[in-house]
PDB file of C-alpha atoms and ligand atoms in Angstrom:
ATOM      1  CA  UNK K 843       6.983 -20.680   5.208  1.00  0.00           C
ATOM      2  CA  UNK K 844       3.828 -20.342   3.266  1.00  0.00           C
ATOM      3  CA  UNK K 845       2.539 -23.008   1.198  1.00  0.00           C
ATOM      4  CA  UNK K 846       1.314 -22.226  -2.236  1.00  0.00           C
ATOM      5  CA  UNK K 847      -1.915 -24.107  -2.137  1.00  0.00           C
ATOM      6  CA  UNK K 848      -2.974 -22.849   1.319  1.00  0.00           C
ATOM      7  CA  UNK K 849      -2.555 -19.239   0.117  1.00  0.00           C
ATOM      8  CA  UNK K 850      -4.453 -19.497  -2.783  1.00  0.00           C
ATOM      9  CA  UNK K 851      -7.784 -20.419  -0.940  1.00  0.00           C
ATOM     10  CA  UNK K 852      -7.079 -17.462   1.497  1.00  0.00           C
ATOM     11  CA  UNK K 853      -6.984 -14.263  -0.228  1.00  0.00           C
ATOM     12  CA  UNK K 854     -10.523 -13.360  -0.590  1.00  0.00           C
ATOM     13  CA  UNK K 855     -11.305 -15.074   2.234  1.00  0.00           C
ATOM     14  CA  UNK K 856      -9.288 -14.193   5.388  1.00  0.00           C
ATOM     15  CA  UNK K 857      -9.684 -16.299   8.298  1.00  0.00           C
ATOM     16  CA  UNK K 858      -7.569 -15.026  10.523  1.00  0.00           C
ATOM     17  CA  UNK K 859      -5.804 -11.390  11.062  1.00  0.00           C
ATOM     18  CA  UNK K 860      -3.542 -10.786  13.532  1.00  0.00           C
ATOM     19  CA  UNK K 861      -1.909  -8.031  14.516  1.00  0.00           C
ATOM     20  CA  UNK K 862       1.840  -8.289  14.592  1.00  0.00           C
ATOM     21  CA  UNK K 863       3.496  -5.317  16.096  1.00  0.00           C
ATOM     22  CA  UNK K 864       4.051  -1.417  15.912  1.00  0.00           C
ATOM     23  CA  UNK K 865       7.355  -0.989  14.671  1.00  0.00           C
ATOM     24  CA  UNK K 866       9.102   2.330  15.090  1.00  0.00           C
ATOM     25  CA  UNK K 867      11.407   1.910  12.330  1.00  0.00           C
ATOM     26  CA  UNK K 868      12.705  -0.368   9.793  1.00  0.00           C
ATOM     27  CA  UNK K 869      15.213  -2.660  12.045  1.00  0.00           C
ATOM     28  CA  UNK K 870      12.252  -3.099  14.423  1.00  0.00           C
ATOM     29  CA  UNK K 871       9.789  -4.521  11.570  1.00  0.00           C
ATOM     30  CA  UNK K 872       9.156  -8.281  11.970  1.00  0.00           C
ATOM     31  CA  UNK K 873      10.962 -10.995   9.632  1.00  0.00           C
ATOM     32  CA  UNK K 874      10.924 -10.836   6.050  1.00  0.00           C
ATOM     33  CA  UNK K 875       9.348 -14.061   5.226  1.00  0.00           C
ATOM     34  CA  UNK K 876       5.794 -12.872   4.047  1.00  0.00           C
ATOM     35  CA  UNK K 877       4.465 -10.443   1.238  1.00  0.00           C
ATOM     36  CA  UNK K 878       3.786  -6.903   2.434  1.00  0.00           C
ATOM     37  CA  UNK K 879       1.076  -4.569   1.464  1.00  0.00           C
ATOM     38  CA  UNK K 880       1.117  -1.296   2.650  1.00  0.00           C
ATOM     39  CA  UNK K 881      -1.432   1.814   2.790  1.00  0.00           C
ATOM     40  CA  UNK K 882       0.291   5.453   2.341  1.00  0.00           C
ATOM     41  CA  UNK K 883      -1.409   8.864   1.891  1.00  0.00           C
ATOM     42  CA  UNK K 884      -2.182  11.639   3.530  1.00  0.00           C
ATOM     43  CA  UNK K 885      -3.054  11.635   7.067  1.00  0.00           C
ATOM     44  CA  UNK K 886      -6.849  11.226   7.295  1.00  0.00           C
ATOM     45  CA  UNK K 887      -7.156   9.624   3.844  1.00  0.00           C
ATOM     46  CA  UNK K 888      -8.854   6.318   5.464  1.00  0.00           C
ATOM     47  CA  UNK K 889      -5.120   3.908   5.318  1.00  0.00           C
ATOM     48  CA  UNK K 890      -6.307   2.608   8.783  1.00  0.00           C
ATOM     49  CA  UNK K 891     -10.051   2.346   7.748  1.00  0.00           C
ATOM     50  CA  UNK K 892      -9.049   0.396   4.445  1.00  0.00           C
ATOM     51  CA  UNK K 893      -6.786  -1.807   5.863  1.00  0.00           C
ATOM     52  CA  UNK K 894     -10.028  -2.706   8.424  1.00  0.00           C
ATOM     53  CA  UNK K 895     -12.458  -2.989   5.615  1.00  0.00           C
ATOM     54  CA  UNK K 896      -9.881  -5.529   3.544  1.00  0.00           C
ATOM     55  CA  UNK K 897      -9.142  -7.439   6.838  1.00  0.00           C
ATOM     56  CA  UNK K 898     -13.081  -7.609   7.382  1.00  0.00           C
ATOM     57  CA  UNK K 899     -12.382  -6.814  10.894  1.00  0.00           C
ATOM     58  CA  UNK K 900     -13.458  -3.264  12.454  1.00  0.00           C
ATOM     59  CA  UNK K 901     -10.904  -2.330  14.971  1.00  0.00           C
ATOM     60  CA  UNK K 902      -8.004  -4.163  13.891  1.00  0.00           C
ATOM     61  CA  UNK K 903      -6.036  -0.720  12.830  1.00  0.00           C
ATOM     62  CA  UNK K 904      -7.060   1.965  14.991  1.00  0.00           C
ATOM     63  CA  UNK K 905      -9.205   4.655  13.189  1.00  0.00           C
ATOM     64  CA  UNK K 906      -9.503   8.395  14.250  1.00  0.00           C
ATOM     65  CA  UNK K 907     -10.892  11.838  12.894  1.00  0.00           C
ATOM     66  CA  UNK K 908      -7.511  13.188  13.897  1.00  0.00           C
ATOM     67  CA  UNK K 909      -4.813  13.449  11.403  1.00  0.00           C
ATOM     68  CA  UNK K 910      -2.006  12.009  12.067  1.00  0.00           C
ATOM     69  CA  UNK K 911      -2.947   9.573  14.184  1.00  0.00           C
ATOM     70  CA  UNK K 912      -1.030   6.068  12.844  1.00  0.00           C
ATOM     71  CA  UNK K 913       2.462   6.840  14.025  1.00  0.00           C
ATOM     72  CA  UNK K 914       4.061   3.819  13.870  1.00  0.00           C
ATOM     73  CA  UNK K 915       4.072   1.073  11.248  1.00  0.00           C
ATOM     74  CA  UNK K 916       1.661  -1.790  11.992  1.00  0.00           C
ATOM     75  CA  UNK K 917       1.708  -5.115  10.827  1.00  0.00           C
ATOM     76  CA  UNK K 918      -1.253  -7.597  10.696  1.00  0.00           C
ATOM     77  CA  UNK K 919      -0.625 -11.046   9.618  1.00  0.00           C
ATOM     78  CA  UNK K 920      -3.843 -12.465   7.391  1.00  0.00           C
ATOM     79  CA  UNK K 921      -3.760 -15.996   6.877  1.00  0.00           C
ATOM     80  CA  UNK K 922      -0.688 -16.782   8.546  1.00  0.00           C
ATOM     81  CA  UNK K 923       0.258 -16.071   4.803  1.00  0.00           C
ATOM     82  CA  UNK K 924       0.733 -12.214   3.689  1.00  0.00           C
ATOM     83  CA  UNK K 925       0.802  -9.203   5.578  1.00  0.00           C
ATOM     84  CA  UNK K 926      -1.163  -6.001   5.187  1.00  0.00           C
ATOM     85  CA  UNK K 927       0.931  -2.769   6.950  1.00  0.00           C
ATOM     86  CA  UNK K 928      -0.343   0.181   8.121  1.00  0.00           C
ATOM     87  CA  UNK K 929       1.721   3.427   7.506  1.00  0.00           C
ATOM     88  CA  UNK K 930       1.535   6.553   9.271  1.00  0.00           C
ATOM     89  CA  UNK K 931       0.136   9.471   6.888  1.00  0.00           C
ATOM     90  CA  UNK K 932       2.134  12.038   4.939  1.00  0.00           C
ATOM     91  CA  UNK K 933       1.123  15.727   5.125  1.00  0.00           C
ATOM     92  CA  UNK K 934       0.183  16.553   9.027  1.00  0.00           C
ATOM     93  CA  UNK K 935       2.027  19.290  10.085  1.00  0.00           C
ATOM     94  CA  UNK K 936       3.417  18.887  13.531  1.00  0.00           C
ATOM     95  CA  UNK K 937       4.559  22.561  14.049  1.00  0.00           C
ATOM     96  CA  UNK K 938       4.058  25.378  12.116  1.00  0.00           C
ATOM     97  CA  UNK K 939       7.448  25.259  10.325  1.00  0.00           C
ATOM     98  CA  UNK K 940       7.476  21.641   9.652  1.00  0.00           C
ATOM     99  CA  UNK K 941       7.497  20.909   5.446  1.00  0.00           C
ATOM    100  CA  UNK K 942       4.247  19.331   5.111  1.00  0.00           C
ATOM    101  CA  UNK K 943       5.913  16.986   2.501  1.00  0.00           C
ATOM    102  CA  UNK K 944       7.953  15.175   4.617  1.00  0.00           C
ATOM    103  CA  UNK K 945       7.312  12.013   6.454  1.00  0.00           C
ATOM    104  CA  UNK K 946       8.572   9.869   8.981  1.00  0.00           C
ATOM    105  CA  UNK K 947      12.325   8.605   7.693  1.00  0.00           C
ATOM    106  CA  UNK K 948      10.950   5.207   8.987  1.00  0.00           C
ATOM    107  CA  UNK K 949       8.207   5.396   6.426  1.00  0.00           C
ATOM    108  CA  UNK K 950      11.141   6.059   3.619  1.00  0.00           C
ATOM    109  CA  UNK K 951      13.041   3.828   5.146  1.00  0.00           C
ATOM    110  CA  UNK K 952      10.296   0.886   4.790  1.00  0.00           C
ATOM    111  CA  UNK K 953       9.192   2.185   1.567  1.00  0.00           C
ATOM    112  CA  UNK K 954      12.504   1.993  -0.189  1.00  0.00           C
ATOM    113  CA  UNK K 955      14.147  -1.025   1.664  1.00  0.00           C
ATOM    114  CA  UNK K 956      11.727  -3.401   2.846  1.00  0.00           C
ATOM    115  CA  UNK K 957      12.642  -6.090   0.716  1.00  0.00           C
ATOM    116  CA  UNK K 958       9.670  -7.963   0.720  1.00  0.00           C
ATOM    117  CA  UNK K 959       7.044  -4.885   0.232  1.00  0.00           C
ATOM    118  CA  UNK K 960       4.765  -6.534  -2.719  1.00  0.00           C
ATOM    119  CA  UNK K 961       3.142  -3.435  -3.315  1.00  0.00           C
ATOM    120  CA  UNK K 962       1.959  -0.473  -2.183  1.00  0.00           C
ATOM    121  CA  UNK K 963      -1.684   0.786  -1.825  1.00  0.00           C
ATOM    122  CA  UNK K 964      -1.323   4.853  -2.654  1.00  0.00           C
ATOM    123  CA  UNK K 965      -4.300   6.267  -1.055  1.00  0.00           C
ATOM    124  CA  UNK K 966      -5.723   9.037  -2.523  1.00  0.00           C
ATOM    125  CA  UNK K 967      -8.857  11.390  -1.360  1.00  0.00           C
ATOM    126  CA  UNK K 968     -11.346  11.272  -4.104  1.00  0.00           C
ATOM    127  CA  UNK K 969     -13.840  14.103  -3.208  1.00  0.00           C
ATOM    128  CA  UNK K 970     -10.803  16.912  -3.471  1.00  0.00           C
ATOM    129  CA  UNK K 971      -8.963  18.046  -7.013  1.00  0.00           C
ATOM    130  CA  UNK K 972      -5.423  17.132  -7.078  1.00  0.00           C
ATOM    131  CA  UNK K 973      -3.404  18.236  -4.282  1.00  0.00           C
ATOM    132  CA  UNK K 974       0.222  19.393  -4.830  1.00  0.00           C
ATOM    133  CA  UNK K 975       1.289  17.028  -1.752  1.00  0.00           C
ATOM    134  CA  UNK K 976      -0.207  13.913  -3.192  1.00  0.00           C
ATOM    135  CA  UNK K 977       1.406  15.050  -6.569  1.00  0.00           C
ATOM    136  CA  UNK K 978       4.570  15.295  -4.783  1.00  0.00           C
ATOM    137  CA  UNK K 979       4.564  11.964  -2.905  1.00  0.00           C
ATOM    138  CA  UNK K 980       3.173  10.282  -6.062  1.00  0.00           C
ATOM    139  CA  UNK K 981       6.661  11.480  -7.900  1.00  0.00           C
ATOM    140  CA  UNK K 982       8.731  10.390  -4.959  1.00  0.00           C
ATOM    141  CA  UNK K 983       7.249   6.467  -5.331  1.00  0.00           C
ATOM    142  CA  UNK K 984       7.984   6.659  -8.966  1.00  0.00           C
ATOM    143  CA  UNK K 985      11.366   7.875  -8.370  1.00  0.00           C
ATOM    144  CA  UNK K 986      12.408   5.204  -6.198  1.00  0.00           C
ATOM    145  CA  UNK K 987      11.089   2.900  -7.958  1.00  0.00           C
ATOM    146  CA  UNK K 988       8.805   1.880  -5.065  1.00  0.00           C
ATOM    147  CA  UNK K 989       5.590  -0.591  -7.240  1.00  0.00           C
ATOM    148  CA  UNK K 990       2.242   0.716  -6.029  1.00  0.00           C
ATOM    149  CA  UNK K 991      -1.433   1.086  -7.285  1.00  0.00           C
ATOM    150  CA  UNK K 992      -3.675   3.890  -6.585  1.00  0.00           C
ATOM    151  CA  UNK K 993      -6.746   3.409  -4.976  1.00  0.00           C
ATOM    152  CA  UNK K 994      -9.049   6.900  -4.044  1.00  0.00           C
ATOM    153  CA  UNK K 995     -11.068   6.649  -1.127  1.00  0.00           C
ATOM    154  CA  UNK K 996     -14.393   7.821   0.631  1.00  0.00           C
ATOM    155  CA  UNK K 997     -16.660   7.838  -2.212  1.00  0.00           C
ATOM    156  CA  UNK K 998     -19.138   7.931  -0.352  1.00  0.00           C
ATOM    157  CA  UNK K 999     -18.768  11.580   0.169  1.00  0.00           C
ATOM    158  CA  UNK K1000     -18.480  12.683  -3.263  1.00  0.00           C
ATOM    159  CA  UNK K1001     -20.712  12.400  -6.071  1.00  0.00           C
ATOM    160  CA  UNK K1002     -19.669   9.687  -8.460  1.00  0.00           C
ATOM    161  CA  UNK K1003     -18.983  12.478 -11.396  1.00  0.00           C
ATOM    162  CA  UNK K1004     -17.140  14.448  -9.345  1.00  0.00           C
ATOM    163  CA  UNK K1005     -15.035  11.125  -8.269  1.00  0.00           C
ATOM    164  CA  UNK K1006     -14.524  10.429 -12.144  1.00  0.00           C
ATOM    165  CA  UNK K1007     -13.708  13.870 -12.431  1.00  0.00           C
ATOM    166  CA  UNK K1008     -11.284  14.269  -9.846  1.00  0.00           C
ATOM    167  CA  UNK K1009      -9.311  10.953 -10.788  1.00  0.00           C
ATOM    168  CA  UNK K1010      -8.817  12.082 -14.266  1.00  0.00           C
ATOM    169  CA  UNK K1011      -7.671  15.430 -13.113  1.00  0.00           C
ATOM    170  CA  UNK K1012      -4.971  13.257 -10.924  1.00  0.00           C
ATOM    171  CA  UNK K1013      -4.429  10.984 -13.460  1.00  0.00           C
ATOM    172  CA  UNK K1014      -3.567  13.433 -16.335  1.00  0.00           C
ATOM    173  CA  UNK K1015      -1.172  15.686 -14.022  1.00  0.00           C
ATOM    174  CA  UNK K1016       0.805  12.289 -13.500  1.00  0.00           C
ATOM    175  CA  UNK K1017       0.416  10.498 -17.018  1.00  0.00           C
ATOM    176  CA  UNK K1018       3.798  11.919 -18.372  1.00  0.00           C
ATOM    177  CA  UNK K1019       5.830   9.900 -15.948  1.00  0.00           C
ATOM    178  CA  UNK K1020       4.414   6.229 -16.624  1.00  0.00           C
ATOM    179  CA  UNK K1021       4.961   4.657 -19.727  1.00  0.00           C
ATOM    180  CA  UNK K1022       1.690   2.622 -18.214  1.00  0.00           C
ATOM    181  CA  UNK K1023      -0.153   3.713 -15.704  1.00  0.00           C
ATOM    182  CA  UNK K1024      -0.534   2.198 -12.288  1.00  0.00           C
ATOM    183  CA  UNK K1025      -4.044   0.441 -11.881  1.00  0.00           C
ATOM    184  CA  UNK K1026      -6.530   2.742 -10.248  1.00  0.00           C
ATOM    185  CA  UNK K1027      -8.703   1.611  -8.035  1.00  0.00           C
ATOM    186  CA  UNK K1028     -11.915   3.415  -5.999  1.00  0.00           C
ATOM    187  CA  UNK K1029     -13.329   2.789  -2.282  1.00  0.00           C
ATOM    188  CA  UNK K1030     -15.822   3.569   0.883  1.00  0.00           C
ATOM    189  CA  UNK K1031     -15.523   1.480   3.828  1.00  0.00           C
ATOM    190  CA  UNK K1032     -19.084   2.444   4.063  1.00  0.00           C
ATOM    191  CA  UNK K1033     -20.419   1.185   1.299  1.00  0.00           C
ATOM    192  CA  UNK K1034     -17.302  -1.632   1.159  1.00  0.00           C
ATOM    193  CA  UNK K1035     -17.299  -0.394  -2.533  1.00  0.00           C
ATOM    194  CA  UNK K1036     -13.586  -1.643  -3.816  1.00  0.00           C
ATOM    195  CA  UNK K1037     -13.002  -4.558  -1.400  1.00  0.00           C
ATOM    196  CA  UNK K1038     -12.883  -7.484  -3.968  1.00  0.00           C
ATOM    197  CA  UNK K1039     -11.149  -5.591  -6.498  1.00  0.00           C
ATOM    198  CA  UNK K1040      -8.407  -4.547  -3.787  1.00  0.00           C
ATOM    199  CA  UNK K1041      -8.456  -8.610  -2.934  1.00  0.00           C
ATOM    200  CA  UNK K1042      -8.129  -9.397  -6.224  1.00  0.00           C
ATOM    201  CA  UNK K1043      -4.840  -7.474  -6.697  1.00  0.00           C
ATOM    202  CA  UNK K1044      -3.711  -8.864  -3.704  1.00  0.00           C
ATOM    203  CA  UNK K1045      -4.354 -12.120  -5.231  1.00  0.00           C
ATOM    204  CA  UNK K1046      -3.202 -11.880  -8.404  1.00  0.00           C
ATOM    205  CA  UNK K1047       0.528 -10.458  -6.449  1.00  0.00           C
ATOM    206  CA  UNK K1048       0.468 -13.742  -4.380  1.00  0.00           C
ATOM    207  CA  UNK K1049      -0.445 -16.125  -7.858  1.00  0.00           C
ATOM    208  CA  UNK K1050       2.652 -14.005  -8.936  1.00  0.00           C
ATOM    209  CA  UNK K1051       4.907 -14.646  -6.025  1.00  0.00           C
ATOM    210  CA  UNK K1052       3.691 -18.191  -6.144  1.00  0.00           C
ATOM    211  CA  UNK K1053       4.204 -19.100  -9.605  1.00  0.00           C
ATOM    212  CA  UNK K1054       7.513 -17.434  -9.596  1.00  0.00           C
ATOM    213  CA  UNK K1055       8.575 -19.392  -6.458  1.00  0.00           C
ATOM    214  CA  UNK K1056       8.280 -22.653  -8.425  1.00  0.00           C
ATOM    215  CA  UNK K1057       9.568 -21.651 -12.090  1.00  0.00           C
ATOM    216  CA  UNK K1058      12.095 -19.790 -11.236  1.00  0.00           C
ATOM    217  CA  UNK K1059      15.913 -21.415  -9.787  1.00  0.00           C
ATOM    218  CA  UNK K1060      16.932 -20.081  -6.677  1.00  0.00           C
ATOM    219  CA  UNK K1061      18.263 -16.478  -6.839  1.00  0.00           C
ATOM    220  CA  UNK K1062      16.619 -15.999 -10.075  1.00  0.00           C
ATOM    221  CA  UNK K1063      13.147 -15.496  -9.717  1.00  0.00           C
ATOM    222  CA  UNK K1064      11.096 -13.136 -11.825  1.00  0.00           C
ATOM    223  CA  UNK K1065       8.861 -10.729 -10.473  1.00  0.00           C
ATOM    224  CA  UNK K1066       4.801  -9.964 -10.549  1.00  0.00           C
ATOM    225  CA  UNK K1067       3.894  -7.485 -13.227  1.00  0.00           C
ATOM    226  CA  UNK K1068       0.406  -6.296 -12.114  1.00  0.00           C
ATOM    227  CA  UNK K1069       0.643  -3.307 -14.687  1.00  0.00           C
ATOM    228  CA  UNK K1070       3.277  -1.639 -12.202  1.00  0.00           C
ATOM    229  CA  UNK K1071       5.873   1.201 -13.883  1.00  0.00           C
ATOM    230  CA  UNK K1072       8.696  -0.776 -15.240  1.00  0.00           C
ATOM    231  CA  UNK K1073      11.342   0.848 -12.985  1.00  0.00           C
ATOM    232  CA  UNK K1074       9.488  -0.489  -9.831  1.00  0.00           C
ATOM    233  CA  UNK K1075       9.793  -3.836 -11.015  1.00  0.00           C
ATOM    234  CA  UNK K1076      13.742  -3.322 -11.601  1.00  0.00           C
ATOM    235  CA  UNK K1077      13.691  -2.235  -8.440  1.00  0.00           C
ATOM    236  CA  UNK K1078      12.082  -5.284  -6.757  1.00  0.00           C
ATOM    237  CA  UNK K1079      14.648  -7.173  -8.126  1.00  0.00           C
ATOM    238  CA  UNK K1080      17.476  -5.210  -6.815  1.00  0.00           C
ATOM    239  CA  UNK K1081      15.904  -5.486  -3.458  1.00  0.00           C
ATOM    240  CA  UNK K1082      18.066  -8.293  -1.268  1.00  0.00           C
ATOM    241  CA  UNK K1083      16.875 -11.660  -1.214  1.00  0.00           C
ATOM    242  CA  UNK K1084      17.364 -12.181   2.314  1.00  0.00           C
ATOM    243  CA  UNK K1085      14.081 -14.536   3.881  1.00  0.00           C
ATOM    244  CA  UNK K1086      12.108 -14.464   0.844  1.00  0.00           C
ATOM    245  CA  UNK K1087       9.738 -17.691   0.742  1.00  0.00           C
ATOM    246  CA  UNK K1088       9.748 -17.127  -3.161  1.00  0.00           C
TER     247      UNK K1088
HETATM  248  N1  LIG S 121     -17.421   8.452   4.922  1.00  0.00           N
HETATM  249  C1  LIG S 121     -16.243   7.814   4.957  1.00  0.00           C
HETATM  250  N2  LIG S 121     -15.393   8.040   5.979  1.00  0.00           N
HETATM  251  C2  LIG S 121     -14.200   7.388   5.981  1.00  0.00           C
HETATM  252  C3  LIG S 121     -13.840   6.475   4.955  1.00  0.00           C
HETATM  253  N3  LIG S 121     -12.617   6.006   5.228  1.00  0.00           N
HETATM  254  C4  LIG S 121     -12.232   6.590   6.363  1.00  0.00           C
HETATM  255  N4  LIG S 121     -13.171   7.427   6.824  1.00  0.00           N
HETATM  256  C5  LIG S 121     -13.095   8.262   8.035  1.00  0.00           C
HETATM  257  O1  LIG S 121     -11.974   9.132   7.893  1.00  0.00           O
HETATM  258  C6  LIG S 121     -11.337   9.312   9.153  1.00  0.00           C
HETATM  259  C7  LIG S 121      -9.866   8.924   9.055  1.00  0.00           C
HETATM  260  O2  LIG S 121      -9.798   7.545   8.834  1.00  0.00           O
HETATM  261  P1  LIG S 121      -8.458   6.725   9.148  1.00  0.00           P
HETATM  262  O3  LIG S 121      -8.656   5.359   8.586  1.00  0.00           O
HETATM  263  O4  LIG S 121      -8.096   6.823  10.580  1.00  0.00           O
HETATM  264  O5  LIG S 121      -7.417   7.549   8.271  1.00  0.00           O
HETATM  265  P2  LIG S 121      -5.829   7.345   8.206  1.00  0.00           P
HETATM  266  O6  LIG S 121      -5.420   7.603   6.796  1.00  0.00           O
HETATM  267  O7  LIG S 121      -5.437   6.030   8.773  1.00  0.00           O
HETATM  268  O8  LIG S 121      -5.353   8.545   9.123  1.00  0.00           O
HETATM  269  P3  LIG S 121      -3.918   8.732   9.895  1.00  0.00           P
HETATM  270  O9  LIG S 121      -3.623   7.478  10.646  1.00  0.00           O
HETATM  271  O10 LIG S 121      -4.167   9.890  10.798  1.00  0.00           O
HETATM  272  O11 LIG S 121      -2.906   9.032   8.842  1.00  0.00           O
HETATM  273  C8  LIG S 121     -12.119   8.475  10.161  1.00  0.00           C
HETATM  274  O12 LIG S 121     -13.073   9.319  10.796  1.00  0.00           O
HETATM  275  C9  LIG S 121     -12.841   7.457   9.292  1.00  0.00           C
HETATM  276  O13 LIG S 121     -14.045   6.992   9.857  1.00  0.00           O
HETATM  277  C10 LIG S 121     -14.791   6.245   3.888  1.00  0.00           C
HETATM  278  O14 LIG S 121     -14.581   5.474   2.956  1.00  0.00           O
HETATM  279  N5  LIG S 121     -15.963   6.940   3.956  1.00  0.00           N
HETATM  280 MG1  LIG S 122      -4.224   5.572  10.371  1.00  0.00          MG
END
């Protein structure tokens, strides 16, 4: 179990990362007992590369100019505290009449039952105008109710007006179906642009957690808020309480 103390000197500062396992599906995923972060997006988006540039370890995820190269979920341990997950992408076509939409039913599965998914890092491509695909997933998280920011990557390759632009195109298609909008959030793991901010939403999930762990009686605990859409944090509560530290 994870003591509150220890974690809070340990977000923005991760000593160690270590790499659990690949997990095929859901049953296969390692205990419940820490917070999960995942990366989803399209394949290529820069999940692996992210999750890398957040550990502060290159090489830890496996990174690749081919799409659709994650194919199974990783797990990394940081801090022997919280876990960051690495999803295969959405969107790479496997044969020619494959729906691009759909992805693995062990992503859906982990998306939608993993009871002790904190949140969920929705990668989006900032250099391209909103893509129906991304639109699509997008409306599938809200659906399910599944809590997630939005962070929009590789700016490194766009101009920042047409990164401004491109988010607000994004953003207004979307607005309609949050009373609030998810946080948005930019990156490069070249320039490392977005790496505290993304560590300070991590943090600010685990002060949650944390806090909650020791107000709240057992089976009764209350939720982080982080600005997520109000069904998603229903929805965390719904999910079973099974090894939860909190
Ligand atoms: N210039 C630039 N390249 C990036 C950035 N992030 C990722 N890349 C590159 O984009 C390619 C794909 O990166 P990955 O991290 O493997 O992408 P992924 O989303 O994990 O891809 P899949 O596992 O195939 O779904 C690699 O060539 C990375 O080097 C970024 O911020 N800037
Ligand atoms: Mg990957």
């Amino acid at each position: 179990m994870c003591a509150t103390i220890a974690c809070e000197f340990s977000i923005v500062n991760i000593s160690s990362a270590i790499f659990d396992c690949s997990a095929p599906d859901l049953d296969s995923c390692p205990d419940e007992s820490l917070p999960e972060f995942a990366f989803i997006g399209r394949s290529n988006v820069g999940k692996s590369s992210l999750l890398n540039m957040l550990a502060g370890e290159q090489g830890l995820a496996r990174v690749s100019t081919t799409p659709g190269f994650t194919k199974l979920i990783n797990l990394f341990t940081m801090n022997k505290c919280w876990r960051l997950v690495d999803l295969p992408g959405y969107g790479f076509a496997h044969g020619p009449k494959q729906d691009r939409t759909r992805f693995s039913a062990a992503v859906s599965d982990y998306l939608e039952n993993r009871p002790n998914l904190s949140l969920v890092f929705a990668l989006i491509d900032s250099r391209l105008a909103p893509q129906a695909i991304d639109l699509e997933f997008v409306e599938w998280l809200v659906r399910r109710a599944v809590p997630f920011v939005f962070v929009f990557t590789k700016t490194d390759k766009a101009t920042p007006a047409r990164v401004q632009a491109n988010i607000a195109a994004f953003t207004a298609r979307i607005s309609a179906w949050f009373e609030k909008l998810p946080a948005v959030f930019t990156c490069s793991v070249q320039t490392r642009q977005g790496r505290p901010e993304l560590l300070g939403v991590i943090d600010e999930v685990m002060t949650a957690i944390n806090t909650a762990s020791i107000r709240a009686p057992e089976g009764n605990e209350s939720s982080p808020t982080l600005s997520l859409p109000a069904p998603a944090r229903e929805n965390r509560k719904r999910r079973p309480d099974l090894h939860r530290p909190w």
